[in-house]
Short mmCIF file of C-alpha atoms and ligand atoms in Angstrom, two decimals:
data_model
loop_
_atom_site.label_atom_id
_atom_site.label_comp_id
_atom_site.label_asym_id
_atom_site.label_seq_id
_atom_site.Cartn_x
_atom_site.Cartn_y
_atom_site.Cartn_z
CA MET A 1 84.24 120.29 86.31
CA ASN A 2 84.73 122.85 88.94
CA ILE A 3 88.25 121.90 89.96
CA ASP A 4 87.81 124.88 93.26
CA SER A 5 84.70 122.97 94.24
CA PRO A 6 85.07 120.22 96.89
CA TYR A 7 82.02 117.96 95.07
CA LEU A 8 82.33 116.32 91.87
CA HIS A 9 78.67 115.63 91.89
CA PRO A 10 77.73 118.51 93.92
CA GLU A 11 73.92 117.78 92.84
CA TYR A 12 74.14 114.25 94.71
CA GLU A 13 76.70 114.50 97.32
CA THR A 14 75.39 117.38 99.30
CA LEU A 15 71.20 115.99 98.96
CA SER A 16 69.48 116.68 102.01
CA ARG A 17 68.49 113.55 104.37
CA GLU A 18 64.90 114.44 102.83
CA GLU A 19 66.31 114.13 98.95
CA ILE A 20 68.45 111.10 99.36
CA SER A 21 64.81 109.76 100.88
CA LYS A 22 62.60 111.14 97.97
CA LEU A 23 65.58 109.51 95.50
CA GLN A 24 65.91 106.21 97.03
CA THR A 25 62.10 105.65 97.23
CA GLU A 26 61.81 106.25 93.07
CA ARG A 27 65.10 104.54 92.41
CA LEU A 28 64.09 102.02 94.33
CA GLN A 29 60.57 101.45 92.64
CA GLU A 30 62.44 101.59 89.08
CA THR A 31 65.31 98.50 90.59
CA VAL A 32 61.31 97.09 91.44
CA ARG A 33 60.08 97.08 87.52
CA ARG A 34 63.52 95.99 86.30
CA CYS A 35 63.92 93.27 88.46
CA ALA A 36 60.30 92.31 87.62
CA LYS A 37 61.64 91.18 84.41
CA VAL A 38 64.42 88.90 86.02
CA PRO A 39 62.32 85.29 86.78
CA PHE A 40 64.68 84.32 89.85
CA TYR A 41 63.04 87.83 91.01
CA GLU A 42 59.69 88.09 89.10
CA ARG A 43 58.71 84.41 90.78
CA LYS A 44 59.51 86.51 94.91
CA PHE A 45 57.30 89.33 93.95
CA ARG A 46 54.74 86.94 92.72
CA GLU A 47 54.97 84.99 96.18
CA MET A 48 55.04 87.35 97.92
CA GLY A 49 52.59 90.09 96.01
CA ILE A 50 54.92 92.87 95.90
CA LYS A 51 54.87 95.39 93.11
CA ALA A 52 56.36 98.89 92.12
CA GLU A 53 53.28 100.69 93.55
CA ASP A 54 54.40 99.03 96.88
CA ILE A 55 57.25 101.01 97.37
CA THR A 56 56.70 104.61 99.03
CA SER A 57 59.71 105.25 100.96
CA PRO A 58 63.21 103.55 101.11
CA GLN A 59 62.29 101.33 104.48
CA ASP A 60 60.08 99.48 102.26
CA VAL A 61 62.75 97.94 101.02
CA ARG A 62 62.20 95.40 103.88
CA LYS A 63 59.30 94.33 102.02
CA LEU A 64 60.97 93.08 99.60
CA PRO A 65 63.28 89.43 99.18
CA PHE A 66 66.64 89.02 100.34
CA THR A 67 69.58 87.52 98.02
CA THR A 68 72.39 85.59 98.90
CA LYS A 69 75.56 84.87 97.06
CA GLN A 70 74.42 81.31 96.32
CA ASP A 71 71.43 82.67 94.53
CA LEU A 72 74.21 84.26 92.55
CA ARG A 73 75.77 80.67 91.77
CA ASP A 74 72.61 78.88 91.17
CA THR A 75 71.75 81.07 88.54
CA TYR A 76 75.12 80.76 87.25
CA PRO A 77 76.30 82.16 84.91
CA PHE A 78 73.05 84.79 83.32
CA GLY A 79 70.32 83.81 85.26
CA LEU A 80 70.41 87.30 87.06
CA ALA A 81 70.13 89.27 83.72
CA ALA A 82 67.74 92.22 83.69
CA VAL A 83 68.76 92.80 80.33
CA PRO A 84 69.38 90.67 77.36
CA LEU A 85 72.70 89.77 77.03
CA THR A 86 73.05 92.22 73.97
CA ASP A 87 72.93 94.87 75.79
CA CYS A 88 75.88 94.04 77.82
CA VAL A 89 79.50 94.77 77.61
CA ARG A 90 81.29 93.80 79.69
CA LEU A 91 81.29 90.78 82.98
CA HIS A 92 83.57 90.43 86.24
CA SER A 93 83.58 87.20 88.00
CA SER A 94 84.71 86.16 91.98
CA SER A 95 87.22 84.17 92.00
CA GLY A 96 85.89 79.92 91.64
CA THR A 97 85.76 77.66 94.84
CA THR A 98 84.41 74.57 94.67
CA GLY A 99 80.92 75.20 93.17
CA ASN A 100 80.11 77.75 90.33
CA PRO A 101 81.41 81.07 90.50
CA THR A 102 79.62 84.27 90.23
CA VAL A 103 79.09 86.28 87.43
CA ILE A 104 78.54 89.98 87.43
CA LEU A 105 76.70 91.65 84.09
CA HIS A 106 77.25 95.72 83.01
CA THR A 107 75.77 97.62 80.69
CA LYS A 108 77.33 100.64 78.79
CA ASN A 109 75.44 102.55 81.30
CA ASP A 110 76.23 100.19 84.47
CA LEU A 111 79.90 100.81 83.89
CA ASP A 112 79.45 104.91 83.18
CA GLU A 113 78.10 104.99 86.97
CA TRP A 114 80.41 102.67 88.50
CA ALA A 115 83.31 105.23 86.88
CA ASN A 116 81.72 108.17 88.25
CA GLN A 117 81.62 106.89 91.74
CA VAL A 118 84.53 106.16 91.55
CA ALA A 119 85.91 108.87 90.30
CA ARG A 120 83.74 110.64 92.49
CA ASN A 121 85.87 109.22 95.69
CA LEU A 122 88.59 110.22 94.71
CA TRP A 123 87.47 113.90 94.19
CA MET A 124 86.45 113.59 97.71
CA VAL A 125 89.68 112.66 98.77
CA GLY A 126 91.51 115.91 97.06
CA LEU A 127 92.70 114.08 93.93
CA ARG A 128 92.52 116.71 91.08
CA PRO A 129 93.02 116.51 87.21
CA ASP A 130 96.40 117.61 87.60
CA ASP A 131 97.45 114.53 89.74
CA VAL A 132 98.91 110.94 88.80
CA PHE A 133 97.66 107.98 90.00
CA GLN A 134 99.05 104.76 89.65
CA ASN A 135 97.02 101.39 90.31
CA SER A 136 98.97 99.14 92.07
CA SER A 137 96.26 96.61 91.95
CA GLY A 138 95.22 93.11 89.88
CA TYR A 139 93.45 93.14 87.30
CA GLY A 140 91.71 90.81 85.26
CA MET A 141 88.48 89.51 86.59
CA PHE A 142 89.25 91.38 90.02
CA THR A 143 87.41 94.83 89.97
CA GLY A 144 90.12 96.62 91.71
CA GLY A 145 91.81 96.96 88.47
CA LEU A 146 89.61 98.32 85.81
CA GLY A 147 87.19 99.94 88.29
CA PHE A 148 89.62 102.65 89.37
CA GLN A 149 91.26 102.67 86.42
CA TYR A 150 87.92 103.77 84.45
CA GLY A 151 87.17 106.24 87.75
CA ALA A 152 90.82 107.73 87.86
CA GLU A 153 90.52 108.64 83.98
CA ARG A 154 86.88 109.57 84.03
CA MET A 155 88.30 112.35 86.93
CA GLY A 156 90.91 113.29 84.54
CA MET A 157 93.96 112.17 86.15
CA LEU A 158 97.11 110.59 84.04
CA THR A 159 96.43 106.65 85.64
CA VAL A 160 98.95 104.13 85.71
CA PRO A 161 97.71 100.64 84.96
CA ALA A 162 100.81 99.84 87.07
CA ALA A 163 98.99 96.40 88.54
CA ALA A 164 100.05 94.83 91.46
CA GLY A 165 103.58 93.15 93.02
CA ASN A 166 107.30 94.00 91.14
CA SER A 167 107.56 96.52 93.54
CA LEU A 168 110.96 97.85 91.87
CA ARG A 169 109.12 98.66 89.05
CA GLN A 170 106.27 99.83 91.50
CA ILE A 171 109.07 102.19 93.11
CA LYS A 172 110.50 103.18 89.55
CA PHE A 173 107.05 104.59 88.11
CA ILE A 174 106.38 106.45 91.16
CA LYS A 175 109.68 108.56 90.40
CA ASP A 176 109.65 108.37 87.10
CA PHE A 177 106.09 109.39 86.47
CA GLY A 178 105.88 111.30 89.52
CA THR A 179 103.23 109.64 90.96
CA THR A 180 100.71 111.52 93.30
CA ALA A 181 98.24 109.07 94.21
CA ILE A 182 98.19 105.02 94.62
CA HIS A 183 95.42 102.37 95.13
CA ALA A 184 96.75 99.37 95.99
CA VAL A 185 96.03 96.72 99.57
CA PRO A 186 96.97 97.96 102.20
CA SER A 187 99.13 95.12 103.06
CA TYR A 188 101.20 95.24 99.84
CA LEU A 189 101.51 99.68 100.60
CA THR A 190 103.40 97.83 103.84
CA ARG A 191 105.63 95.60 101.57
CA LEU A 192 106.21 98.86 98.90
CA TYR A 193 107.62 100.65 102.11
CA GLU A 194 110.23 97.77 102.85
CA VAL A 195 111.43 97.61 99.12
CA MET A 196 111.44 101.19 99.51
CA GLN A 197 114.00 101.16 102.51
CA GLU A 198 116.16 98.34 100.58
CA GLN A 199 116.49 100.58 97.54
CA GLY A 200 117.24 104.23 99.97
CA VAL A 201 113.81 105.71 98.74
CA ASP A 202 112.86 108.16 101.24
CA PRO A 203 108.79 108.63 100.20
CA ARG A 204 109.15 112.00 101.53
CA ARG A 205 111.84 113.25 99.90
CA ASP A 206 112.06 111.48 96.52
CA THR A 207 108.21 110.89 95.81
CA LYS A 208 105.91 112.94 95.50
CA LEU A 209 103.32 110.72 96.95
CA ARG A 210 100.62 112.49 98.61
CA VAL A 211 97.16 109.97 98.62
CA PHE A 212 96.63 106.40 98.91
CA ALA A 213 93.18 104.45 98.20
CA ILE A 214 93.27 101.11 100.70
CA GLY A 215 90.61 98.40 100.60
CA ALA A 216 89.77 95.43 98.85
CA GLU A 217 90.90 93.49 102.21
CA PRO A 218 89.97 94.21 106.13
CA HIS A 219 92.43 96.30 107.88
CA SER A 220 92.76 98.27 111.18
CA GLU A 221 92.88 101.81 111.72
CA GLU A 222 96.33 100.87 113.39
CA GLN A 223 97.54 99.49 109.94
CA ARG A 224 95.97 103.02 108.35
CA GLN A 225 98.00 105.14 110.33
CA ARG A 226 101.42 103.42 110.80
CA ILE A 227 100.97 103.28 106.25
CA GLU A 228 100.45 107.26 106.66
CA LYS A 229 103.07 107.66 108.73
CA MET A 230 105.73 105.53 107.04
CA PHE A 231 104.81 107.55 104.00
CA GLY A 232 103.60 110.98 105.22
CA VAL A 233 100.79 109.86 102.92
CA LYS A 234 97.12 110.22 103.74
CA ALA A 235 95.50 106.40 103.24
CA TYR A 236 91.80 106.51 102.37
CA ASN A 237 89.19 103.45 103.30
CA SER A 238 87.80 102.38 100.10
CA PHE A 239 85.02 99.69 100.17
CA GLY A 240 83.72 97.71 97.51
CA MET A 241 82.64 94.27 96.30
CA SER A 242 81.74 92.65 92.59
CA GLU A 243 78.20 92.08 93.31
CA MET A 244 77.70 95.85 93.50
CA CYS A 245 80.20 97.12 90.39
CA GLY A 246 83.51 97.24 92.48
CA PRO A 247 85.74 99.84 94.59
CA GLY A 248 83.33 102.51 94.47
CA VAL A 249 80.52 101.43 96.98
CA GLY A 250 81.77 103.39 100.27
CA PHE A 251 84.99 105.37 100.79
CA GLU A 252 86.03 107.83 103.53
CA CYS A 253 86.38 111.54 102.94
CA GLN A 254 88.89 113.88 103.85
CA GLU A 255 86.95 113.57 107.74
CA GLN A 256 88.58 109.61 107.96
CA ASN A 257 85.39 109.49 109.78
CA GLY A 258 83.98 106.12 108.52
CA LEU A 259 82.78 105.42 105.07
CA HIS A 260 80.46 107.30 102.59
CA PHE A 261 78.03 104.63 101.26
CA TRP A 262 76.34 106.38 98.24
CA GLU A 263 73.03 106.29 98.90
CA ASP A 264 71.90 107.67 95.67
CA TYR A 265 73.18 104.30 94.09
CA TYR A 266 72.24 102.09 96.93
CA ILE A 267 69.87 101.50 100.11
CA VAL A 268 71.96 100.37 102.96
CA GLU A 269 70.86 98.11 105.66
CA ILE A 270 72.33 96.79 108.77
CA VAL A 271 70.70 93.49 109.55
CA ASN A 272 71.03 90.71 112.20
CA PRO A 273 72.56 87.95 110.36
CA GLU A 274 70.74 85.46 112.41
CA THR A 275 66.90 87.38 112.65
CA LEU A 276 67.69 89.20 109.59
CA GLU A 277 65.75 92.09 111.42
CA PRO A 278 67.26 95.68 110.83
CA VAL A 279 69.64 96.09 114.51
CA PRO A 280 69.93 100.03 115.79
CA ASP A 281 72.58 102.56 114.62
CA GLY A 282 76.13 101.89 116.05
CA GLU A 283 75.22 98.35 116.69
CA ILE A 284 77.01 95.44 114.64
CA GLY A 285 75.29 93.76 111.83
CA GLU A 286 75.59 91.99 108.51
CA LEU A 287 75.61 94.66 105.89
CA VAL A 288 73.15 94.21 103.52
CA LEU A 289 72.95 96.33 100.02
CA THR A 290 70.39 96.79 97.27
CA THR A 291 71.34 98.71 93.84
CA LEU A 292 69.44 101.77 92.92
CA ARG A 293 70.93 102.02 89.38
CA ARG A 294 72.33 99.15 88.02
CA GLU A 295 70.67 98.05 85.13
CA ALA A 296 72.58 94.46 83.77
CA MET A 297 72.01 92.78 87.09
CA PRO A 298 70.07 94.87 89.68
CA LEU A 299 70.36 92.98 92.99
CA ILE A 300 67.68 93.51 95.68
CA ARG A 301 68.77 93.32 99.92
CA TYR A 302 71.98 91.46 98.92
CA ARG A 303 73.73 89.93 102.22
CA THR A 304 76.85 90.36 101.92
CA ARG A 305 78.39 89.02 105.15
CA ASP A 306 80.35 91.90 105.73
CA LEU A 307 79.62 93.15 108.88
CA THR A 308 79.92 96.78 110.35
CA ARG A 309 77.67 99.31 112.39
CA VAL A 310 76.30 102.99 111.34
CA LEU A 311 78.19 105.57 112.79
CA GLY A 312 76.36 108.64 111.41
CA ARG A 313 74.20 110.18 108.21
CA THR A 314 75.82 113.76 108.36
CA CYS A 315 79.12 114.81 108.28
CA PRO A 316 81.22 118.07 108.55
CA CYS A 317 82.15 117.49 104.99
CA GLY A 318 78.93 117.94 104.36
CA ARG A 319 77.73 115.29 102.57
CA ASN A 320 74.90 113.55 104.06
CA HIS A 321 75.44 110.13 102.70
CA ILE A 322 74.94 107.39 105.99
CA ARG A 323 78.39 106.94 107.14
CA LEU A 324 79.59 103.25 108.15
CA ASP A 325 82.51 101.59 109.90
CA ARG A 326 85.23 100.21 108.86
CA MET A 327 84.21 95.92 107.78
CA ARG A 328 84.88 93.68 111.38
CA GLY A 329 85.00 90.56 108.94
CA ARG A 330 82.67 88.61 107.28
CA SER A 331 80.05 86.45 108.68
CA ASP A 332 80.80 83.12 106.51
CA ASP A 333 84.05 81.37 106.48
CA MET A 334 85.71 83.16 103.52
CA MET A 335 88.83 84.24 104.00
CA VAL A 336 90.37 87.82 101.73
CA LEU A 337 93.85 87.33 102.25
CA ARG A 338 95.88 90.90 100.24
CA GLY A 339 92.58 91.27 98.58
CA VAL A 340 91.97 87.71 97.95
CA ASN A 341 89.32 85.38 98.37
CA ILE A 342 90.18 81.64 99.75
CA PHE A 343 87.75 79.52 100.82
CA PRO A 344 89.19 77.16 103.19
CA ILE A 345 87.88 73.93 100.81
CA GLN A 346 90.68 75.21 97.88
CA ILE A 347 93.52 74.44 100.73
CA GLU A 348 92.03 71.11 101.19
CA LYS A 349 91.65 69.86 97.60
CA ILE A 350 94.97 70.63 97.04
CA LEU A 351 96.45 68.58 100.27
CA MET A 352 94.27 65.80 99.28
CA THR A 353 96.05 65.10 96.58
CA PHE A 354 99.29 64.23 98.14
CA PRO A 355 99.16 60.55 99.30
CA GLU A 356 101.98 61.67 101.56
CA LEU A 357 99.73 63.58 103.95
CA ALA A 358 96.97 62.60 106.20
CA SER A 359 93.25 64.44 106.37
CA ASN A 360 93.57 67.03 109.11
CA TYR A 361 95.10 69.98 108.81
CA LEU A 362 94.83 73.70 110.17
CA ILE A 363 94.66 77.53 108.45
CA THR A 364 96.13 80.39 110.71
CA LEU A 365 96.29 83.68 109.51
CA THR A 366 98.46 86.38 110.89
CA THR A 367 99.74 89.45 110.76
CA ASP A 368 103.03 89.98 110.70
CA ASN A 369 104.88 93.44 110.45
CA ASP A 370 101.56 94.18 109.31
CA ASN A 371 101.84 92.34 106.42
CA ASP A 372 99.36 88.99 106.14
CA ASN A 373 100.25 85.50 105.82
CA MET A 374 99.07 81.88 105.75
CA THR A 375 99.81 79.31 107.30
CA VAL A 376 99.18 75.79 106.54
CA GLU A 377 99.74 72.95 109.38
CA VAL A 378 98.96 69.63 108.10
CA GLU A 379 99.46 66.35 109.28
CA LEU A 380 102.12 63.63 107.65
CA ALA A 381 100.43 60.38 106.56
CA GLU A 382 103.13 58.61 107.89
CA MET A 383 106.65 59.65 110.02
CA PHE A 384 109.80 60.35 108.26
CA THR A 385 110.54 63.21 110.45
CA ASP A 386 114.28 62.09 110.12
CA ASP A 387 114.63 62.48 106.16
CA TYR A 388 115.01 66.37 106.29
CA ALA A 389 115.85 66.07 102.53
CA ARG A 390 112.24 64.45 101.97
CA LEU A 391 110.35 66.57 104.26
CA GLN A 392 111.65 69.44 102.66
CA SER A 393 111.19 68.23 98.94
CA LEU A 394 107.45 67.51 99.78
CA THR A 395 106.90 71.09 101.68
CA LYS A 396 107.91 72.94 98.89
CA SER A 397 106.00 70.83 96.37
CA ILE A 398 102.93 71.62 98.42
CA THR A 399 103.64 75.55 98.63
CA ARG A 400 103.70 75.28 95.09
CA ALA A 401 100.63 73.55 94.30
CA LEU A 402 98.76 75.72 97.00
CA LYS A 403 100.25 78.67 95.11
CA ASP A 404 98.82 77.61 92.02
CA GLU A 405 95.30 77.56 93.73
CA ILE A 406 94.80 80.59 95.56
CA LEU A 407 97.65 82.80 94.06
CA LEU A 408 99.31 83.41 97.68
CA THR A 409 102.18 81.67 98.66
CA PRO A 410 101.44 80.35 102.21
CA ILE A 411 104.02 78.68 104.94
CA VAL A 412 103.80 75.11 105.05
CA LYS A 413 104.20 72.97 107.84
CA LEU A 414 104.51 69.74 108.47
CA VAL A 415 103.21 68.30 110.91
CA PRO A 416 103.06 64.38 113.11
CA LYS A 417 99.92 62.86 113.03
CA GLY A 418 97.09 63.44 115.64
CA SER A 419 99.39 66.52 116.15
CA LEU A 420 96.40 68.97 115.25
CA PRO A 421 93.32 69.46 117.72
CA VAL A 422 90.41 67.82 116.92
CA SER A 423 87.13 69.09 117.30
CA GLU A 424 84.06 67.32 117.95
CA GLY A 425 81.38 69.02 115.88
CA LYS A 426 82.64 70.50 112.76
CA ALA A 427 86.10 70.98 111.96
CA VAL A 428 87.84 74.33 113.00
CA ARG A 429 90.11 74.69 109.72
CA VAL A 430 91.22 78.82 110.00
CA VAL A 431 91.94 79.99 112.82
CA ASP A 432 92.30 83.99 112.27
CA LYS A 433 95.08 85.88 114.59
CA ARG A 434 95.39 88.71 111.58
CA LYS A 435 95.06 92.77 113.54
CA VAL A 436 91.07 93.27 111.67
CA TYR A 437 89.67 93.83 115.00
CA GLN A 438 90.28 97.19 116.90
P1 AMP B 1 85.29 91.29 95.58
O1 AMP B 1 84.39 91.62 95.60
O2 AMP B 1 86.21 89.77 95.46
O3 AMP B 1 86.22 92.68 95.42
O4 AMP B 1 85.44 91.03 97.61
C1 AMP B 1 84.71 92.17 98.24
C2 AMP B 1 84.78 92.22 99.90
O5 AMP B 1 86.00 92.18 100.03
C3 AMP B 1 83.98 92.88 100.67
O6 AMP B 1 82.77 92.08 100.67
C4 AMP B 1 84.91 92.57 102.18
O7 AMP B 1 84.45 91.61 102.67
C5 AMP B 1 85.92 92.84 101.27
N1 AMP B 1 86.02 94.08 101.56
C6 AMP B 1 86.03 94.81 100.36
N2 AMP B 1 86.86 96.41 100.51
C7 AMP B 1 86.87 96.17 102.07
C8 AMP B 1 87.76 96.92 102.84
N3 AMP B 1 87.88 98.45 102.51
N4 AMP B 1 87.35 96.92 103.91
C9 AMP B 1 87.52 95.81 104.46
N5 AMP B 1 86.98 94.55 103.77
C10 AMP B 1 86.77 95.29 102.44
ZN1 ZN B 2 82.34 113.15 105.02
#
């Protein structure tokens, strides 16, 4: 580890475009060979008449089949494993919905590479082994916990697994341990700042904070800048998803001009979500990723549903890995609120257990003072709007039940029957008014 170098892995970070292309070709062939051991892919390759030798450039990825989240659900839990389960050492799982959740398997090497990816990102934004890194994100199945933990340790930093919430304790750790860097979802950092203000803590005067890694949920450039101004700290956008490993897939460098997606680990495509054809650079489309190093569960042309665009393939920082714009949102109906994935159907399921409620409901997502909130309006089955105590206690019970399901506390509003809009076709269940679009 050369701590004077701006690069942690210069042999990969500074590859030329030609070198990236050559490496990707070799690694894509390897991935196809690995996938040929998975019945799901073996059948598709056979039907399409594809062999690893047919891959002669990274663009040949287009000859390969797409993989969707539904494929992961259909093969739940271990159907996409490319190695025996005895070679796997960990699994992560996405928050379950009505159907099967998705499971991602990891071998020892997968975890090793994942830690390298995260370490590379943290180094890229100027962190060094003498920094103190506080990971204020959820641990457990959510990959932001262990992903950053192992990556920060790999880089050699003193790493504090503070986990999410409990702001007073977070602030105490920041002050007592001399924390210089935090990873958290952006909406949490704005909350943390409010608590600091209440406590009379000035982050500039009373802490050593200098770098934030923010991600796991869509956020605007304005919100990032606001966070930077509040704390006097540089905040870098971190993109990740469980299916690719977790955090570490894409990260901003110190130029803050888009997310570098690591092309020694992934082939990046942006496609039109309708036609599935590639869109030109600069045009918004769905992000499609192919893993190049993963052993336990390699994924080919995984449709992320995230919408973004290519900004460039060179950067003044010296890294030529593709740069993508911050995510615009998702093409499906999943809501990501404060880093938690929520499906409307989870809300519906709870509401429907209350006989006092009618069937119509509306979820509204808003950004209030930079915090993302959810309001659930639901129609009452019968009118008892004059019984205030009864309304209040019902509202409380619904709120609690929803919180148990989605792990966040929504604002529940009971409205008279017939007062919410009814659509002619499919019901519109979610109105997203958050400031995620620029
Ligand atoms: P999960 O697999 O549960 O970690 O969720 C991954 C999803 O979170 C991605 O597909 C994105 O929709 C979202 N996400 C993660 N990081 C970011 C980010 N930096 N900006 C916007 N959305 C993000
Ligand atoms: Zn750069």
